Coordinates of C-alpha atoms in Angstrom, one line a residue:
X29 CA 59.9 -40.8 52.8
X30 CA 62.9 -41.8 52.0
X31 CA 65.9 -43.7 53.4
X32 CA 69.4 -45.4 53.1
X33 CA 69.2 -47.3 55.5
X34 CA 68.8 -50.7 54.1
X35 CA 65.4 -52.4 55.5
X36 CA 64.5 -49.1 57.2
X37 CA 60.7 -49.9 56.5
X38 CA 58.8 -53.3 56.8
X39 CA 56.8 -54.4 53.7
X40 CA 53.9 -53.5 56.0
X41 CA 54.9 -49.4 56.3
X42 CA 55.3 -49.7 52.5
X43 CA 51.8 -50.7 52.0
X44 CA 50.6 -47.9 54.9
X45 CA 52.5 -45.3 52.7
X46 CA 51.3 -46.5 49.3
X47 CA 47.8 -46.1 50.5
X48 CA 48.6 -42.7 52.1
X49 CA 50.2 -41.5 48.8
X50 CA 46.9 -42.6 47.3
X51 CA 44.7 -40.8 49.7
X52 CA 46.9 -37.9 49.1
X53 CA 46.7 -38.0 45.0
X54 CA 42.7 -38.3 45.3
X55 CA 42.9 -35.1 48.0
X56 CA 44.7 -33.4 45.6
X57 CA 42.6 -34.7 42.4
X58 CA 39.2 -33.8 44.3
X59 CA 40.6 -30.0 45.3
X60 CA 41.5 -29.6 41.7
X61 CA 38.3 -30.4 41.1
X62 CA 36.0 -28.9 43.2
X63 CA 38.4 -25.2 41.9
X64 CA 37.3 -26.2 38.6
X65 CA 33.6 -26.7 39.6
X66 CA 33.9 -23.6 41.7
X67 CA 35.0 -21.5 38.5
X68 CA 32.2 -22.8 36.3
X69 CA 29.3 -22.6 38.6
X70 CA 30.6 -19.1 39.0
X71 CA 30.6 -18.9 35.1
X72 CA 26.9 -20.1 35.4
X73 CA 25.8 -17.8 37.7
X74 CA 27.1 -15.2 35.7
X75 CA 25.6 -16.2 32.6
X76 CA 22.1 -16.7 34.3
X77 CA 22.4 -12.8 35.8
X78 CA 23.5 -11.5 32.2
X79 CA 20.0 -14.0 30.6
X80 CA 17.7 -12.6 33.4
X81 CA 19.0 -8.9 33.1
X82 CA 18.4 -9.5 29.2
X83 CA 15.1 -11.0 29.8
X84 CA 13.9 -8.3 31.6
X85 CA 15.0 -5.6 29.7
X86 CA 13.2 -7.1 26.7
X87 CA 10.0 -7.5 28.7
X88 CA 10.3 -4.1 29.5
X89 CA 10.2 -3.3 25.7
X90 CA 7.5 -5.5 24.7
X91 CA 5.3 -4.3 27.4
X92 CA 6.0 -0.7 26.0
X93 CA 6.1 -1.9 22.7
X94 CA 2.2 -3.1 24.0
X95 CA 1.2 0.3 25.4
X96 CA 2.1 1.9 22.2
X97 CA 0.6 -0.4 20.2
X98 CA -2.9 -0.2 22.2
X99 CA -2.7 4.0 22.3
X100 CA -2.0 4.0 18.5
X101 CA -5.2 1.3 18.0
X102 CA -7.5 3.9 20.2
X103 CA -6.4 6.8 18.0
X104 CA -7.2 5.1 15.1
X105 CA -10.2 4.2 15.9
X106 CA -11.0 7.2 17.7
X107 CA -10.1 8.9 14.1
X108 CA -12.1 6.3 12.2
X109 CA -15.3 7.2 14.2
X110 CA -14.9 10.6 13.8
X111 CA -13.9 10.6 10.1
X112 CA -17.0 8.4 10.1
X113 CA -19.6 10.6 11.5
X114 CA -18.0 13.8 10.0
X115 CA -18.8 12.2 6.2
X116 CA -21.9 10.7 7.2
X117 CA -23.9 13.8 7.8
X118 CA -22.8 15.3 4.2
X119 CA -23.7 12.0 2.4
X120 CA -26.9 11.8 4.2
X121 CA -27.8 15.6 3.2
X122 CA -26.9 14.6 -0.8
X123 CA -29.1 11.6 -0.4
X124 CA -32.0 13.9 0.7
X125 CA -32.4 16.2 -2.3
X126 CA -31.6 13.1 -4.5
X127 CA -35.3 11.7 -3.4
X128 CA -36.5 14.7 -3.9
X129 CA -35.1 14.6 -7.1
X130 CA -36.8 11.2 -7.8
X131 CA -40.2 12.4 -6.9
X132 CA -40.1 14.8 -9.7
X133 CA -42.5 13.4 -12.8
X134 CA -40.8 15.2 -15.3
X135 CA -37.1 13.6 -15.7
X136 CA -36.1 12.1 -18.8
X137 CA -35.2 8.6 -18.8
X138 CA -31.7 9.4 -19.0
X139 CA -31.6 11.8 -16.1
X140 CA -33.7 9.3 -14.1
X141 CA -30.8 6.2 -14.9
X142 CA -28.0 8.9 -13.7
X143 CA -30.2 9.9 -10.6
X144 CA -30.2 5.4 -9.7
X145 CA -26.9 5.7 -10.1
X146 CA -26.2 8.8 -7.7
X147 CA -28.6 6.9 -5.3
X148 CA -27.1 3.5 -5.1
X149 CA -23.4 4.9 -4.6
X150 CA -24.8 7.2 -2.4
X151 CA -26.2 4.4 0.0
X152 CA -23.4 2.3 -0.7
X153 CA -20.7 4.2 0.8
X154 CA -23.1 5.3 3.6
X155 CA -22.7 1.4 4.5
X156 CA -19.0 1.3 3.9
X157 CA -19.3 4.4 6.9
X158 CA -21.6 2.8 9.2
X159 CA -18.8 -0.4 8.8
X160 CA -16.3 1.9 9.6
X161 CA -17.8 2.4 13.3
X162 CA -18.7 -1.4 13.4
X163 CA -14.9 -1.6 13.0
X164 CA -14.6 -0.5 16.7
X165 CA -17.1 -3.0 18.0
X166 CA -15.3 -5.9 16.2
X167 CA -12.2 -4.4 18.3
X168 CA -13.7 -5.0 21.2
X169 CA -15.3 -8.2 20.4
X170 CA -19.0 -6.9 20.5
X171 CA -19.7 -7.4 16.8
X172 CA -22.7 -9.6 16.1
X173 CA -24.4 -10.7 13.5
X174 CA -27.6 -10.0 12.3
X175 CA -29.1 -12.8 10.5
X176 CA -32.8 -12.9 8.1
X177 CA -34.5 -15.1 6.0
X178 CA -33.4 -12.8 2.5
X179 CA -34.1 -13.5 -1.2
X180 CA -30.8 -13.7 -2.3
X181 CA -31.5 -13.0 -6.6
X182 CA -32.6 -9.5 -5.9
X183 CA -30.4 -9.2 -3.1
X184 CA -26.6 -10.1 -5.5
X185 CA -28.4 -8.2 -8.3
X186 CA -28.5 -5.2 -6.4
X187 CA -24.7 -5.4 -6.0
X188 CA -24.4 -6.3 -9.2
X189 CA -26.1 -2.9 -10.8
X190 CA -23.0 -0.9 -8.8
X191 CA -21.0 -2.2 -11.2
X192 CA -23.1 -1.3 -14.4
X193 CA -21.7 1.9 -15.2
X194 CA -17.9 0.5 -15.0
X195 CA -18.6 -2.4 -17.1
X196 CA -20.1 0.1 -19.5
X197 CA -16.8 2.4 -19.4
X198 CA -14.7 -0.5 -19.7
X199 CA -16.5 -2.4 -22.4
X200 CA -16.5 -5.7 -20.2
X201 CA -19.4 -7.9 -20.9
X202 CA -20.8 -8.6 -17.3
X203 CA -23.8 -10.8 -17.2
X204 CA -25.5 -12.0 -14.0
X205 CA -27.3 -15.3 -14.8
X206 CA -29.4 -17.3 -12.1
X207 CA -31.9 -20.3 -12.8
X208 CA -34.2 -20.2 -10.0
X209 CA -36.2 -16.9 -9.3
X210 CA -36.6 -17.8 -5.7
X211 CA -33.5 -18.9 -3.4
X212 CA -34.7 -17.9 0.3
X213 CA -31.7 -17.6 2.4
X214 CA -30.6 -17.0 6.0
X215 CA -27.6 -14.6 6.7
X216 CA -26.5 -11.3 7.6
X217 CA -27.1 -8.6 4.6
X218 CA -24.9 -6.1 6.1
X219 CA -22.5 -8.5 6.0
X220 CA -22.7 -10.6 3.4
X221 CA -23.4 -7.9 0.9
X222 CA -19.1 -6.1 1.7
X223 CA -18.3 -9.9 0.7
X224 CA -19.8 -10.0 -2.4
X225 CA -19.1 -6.1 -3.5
X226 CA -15.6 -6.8 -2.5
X227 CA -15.1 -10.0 -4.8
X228 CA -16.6 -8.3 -7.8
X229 CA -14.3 -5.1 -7.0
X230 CA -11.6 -7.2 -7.8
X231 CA -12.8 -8.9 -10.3
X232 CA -13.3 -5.4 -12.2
X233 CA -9.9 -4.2 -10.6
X234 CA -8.0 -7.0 -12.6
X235 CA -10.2 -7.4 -16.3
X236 CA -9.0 -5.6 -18.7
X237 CA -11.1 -3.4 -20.7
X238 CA -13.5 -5.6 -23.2
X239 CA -12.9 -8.9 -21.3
X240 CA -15.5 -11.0 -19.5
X241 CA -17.2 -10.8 -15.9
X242 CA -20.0 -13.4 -15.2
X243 CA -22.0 -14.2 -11.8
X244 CA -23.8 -17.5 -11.4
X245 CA -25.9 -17.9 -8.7
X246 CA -26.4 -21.9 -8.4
X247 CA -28.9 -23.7 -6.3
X248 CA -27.4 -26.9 -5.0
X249 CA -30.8 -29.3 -4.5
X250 CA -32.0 -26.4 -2.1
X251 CA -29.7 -27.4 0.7
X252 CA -27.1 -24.5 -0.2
X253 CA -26.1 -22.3 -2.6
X254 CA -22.8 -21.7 -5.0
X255 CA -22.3 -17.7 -5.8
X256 CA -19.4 -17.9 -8.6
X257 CA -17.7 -14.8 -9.9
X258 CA -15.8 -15.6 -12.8
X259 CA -13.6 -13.4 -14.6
X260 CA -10.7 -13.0 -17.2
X261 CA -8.2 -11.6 -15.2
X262 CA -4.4 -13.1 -14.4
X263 CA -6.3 -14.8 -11.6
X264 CA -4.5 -15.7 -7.7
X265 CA -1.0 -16.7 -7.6
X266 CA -0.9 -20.5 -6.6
X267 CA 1.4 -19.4 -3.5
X268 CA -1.0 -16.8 -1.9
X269 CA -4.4 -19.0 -2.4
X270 CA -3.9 -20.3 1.5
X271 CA -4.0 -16.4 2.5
X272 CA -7.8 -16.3 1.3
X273 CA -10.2 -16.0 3.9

């Protein structure tokens, strides 16, 4: 307010207007403000609709992404069983004239190695099928195991003899070497015996022809025992040794 009239206002109106002009600058101050507050919760509240529209739409994809993923896992087993029992019934007609085979008195020793040979593959990949349809129960979580008292020399020299014929063919000296004659074990046979034939598959997969393959089979004071595949292969890479087992 203004004036030119000299002494118009006391020193006392002065103050009242200086504190009005103040009230008036924090009004002003506070309405700025609260527009600018106004605009950026509105901001926010635009982000969040845009982050919850996103969020759902991905959830939407993963839970088809789910669905798919469960329907391809049932056809696959589905396929497994079927593949399973479609080869099973073959390989267990083949394995019946091979006994028949055996029973005969009159084979040469050399037609009675290659007949062992034809019976222990046979067998063997008649496991490999019946783990094929235990694949479906370790799905859905109803895989136990089966564990006995087994005598574990005969049981890894059984495996051992798959490999025979390879070892011949590839001129690799493989020797299975044990101390004790008797190591009585507990586990599941089943089980245990996919390890083992899977360890020395790779350990023929990687020797080159006329190298080395040795199993040990050590008994540690009878309180466990050490089964060590050793071969002459380019071994693990350092980097993928955590990815074992």
């Amino acid at each position: 307010l203004q004036s030119y009239k000299k002494g118009a206002y006391s020193l006392k109106d002065l103050e009242t207007l200086q504190t009005l002009g103040s009230y008036i600058a924090i009004a002003l101050d506070n309405a700025n403000a609260y527009d600018i507050v106004k605009q950026q919760n509105e901001e926010l509240e635009n982000h969040r609709s845009k982050l919850e529209k996103l969020v759902h739409e991905r959830t939407k994809d993963l839970e088809a992404a789910k669905i798919r993923a469960e329907e391809s896992d049932k056809l696959k087993s589905a396929f497994l069983a079927n593949m399973s029992h479609e080869i099973r019934t073959p390989l267990t007609l083949i394995l019946g004239p091979i006994d028949d085979i055996k029973a005969f008195s009159g084979l040469s020793n050399f037609v009675s190695e290659r007949i062992d040979i034809m019976e222990r593959n046979g067998k063997r990949m008649l496991r490999l099928i019946n783990q094929l349809l235990d694949f479906r129960k370790i799905q859905k979580g109803k895989m136990k195991l089966s564990v006995r008292k087994i005598e574990l020399v005969p049981f890894v020299k059984e495996i051992c003899m798959h490999f025979d014929p390879i070892a011949k063919h590839k001129k690799i000296d493989f020797q299975y070497d044990h101390i004790d004659e008797n190591i009585e074990v507990y586990f599941d046979g089943k089980k245990f015996d996919s390890v083992v034939f899977n360890i020395l598959s790779n350990a023929f997969k990687y020797t080159k022809n006329g190298k080395k393959i040795r199993v040990d089979l050590e008994n540690k004071n009878g309180e466990f025992v050490d089964i060590l595949v050793k071969d002459q292969g380019p071994g693990i890479p350092q980097n993928k040794l955590n990815m074992l087992f």
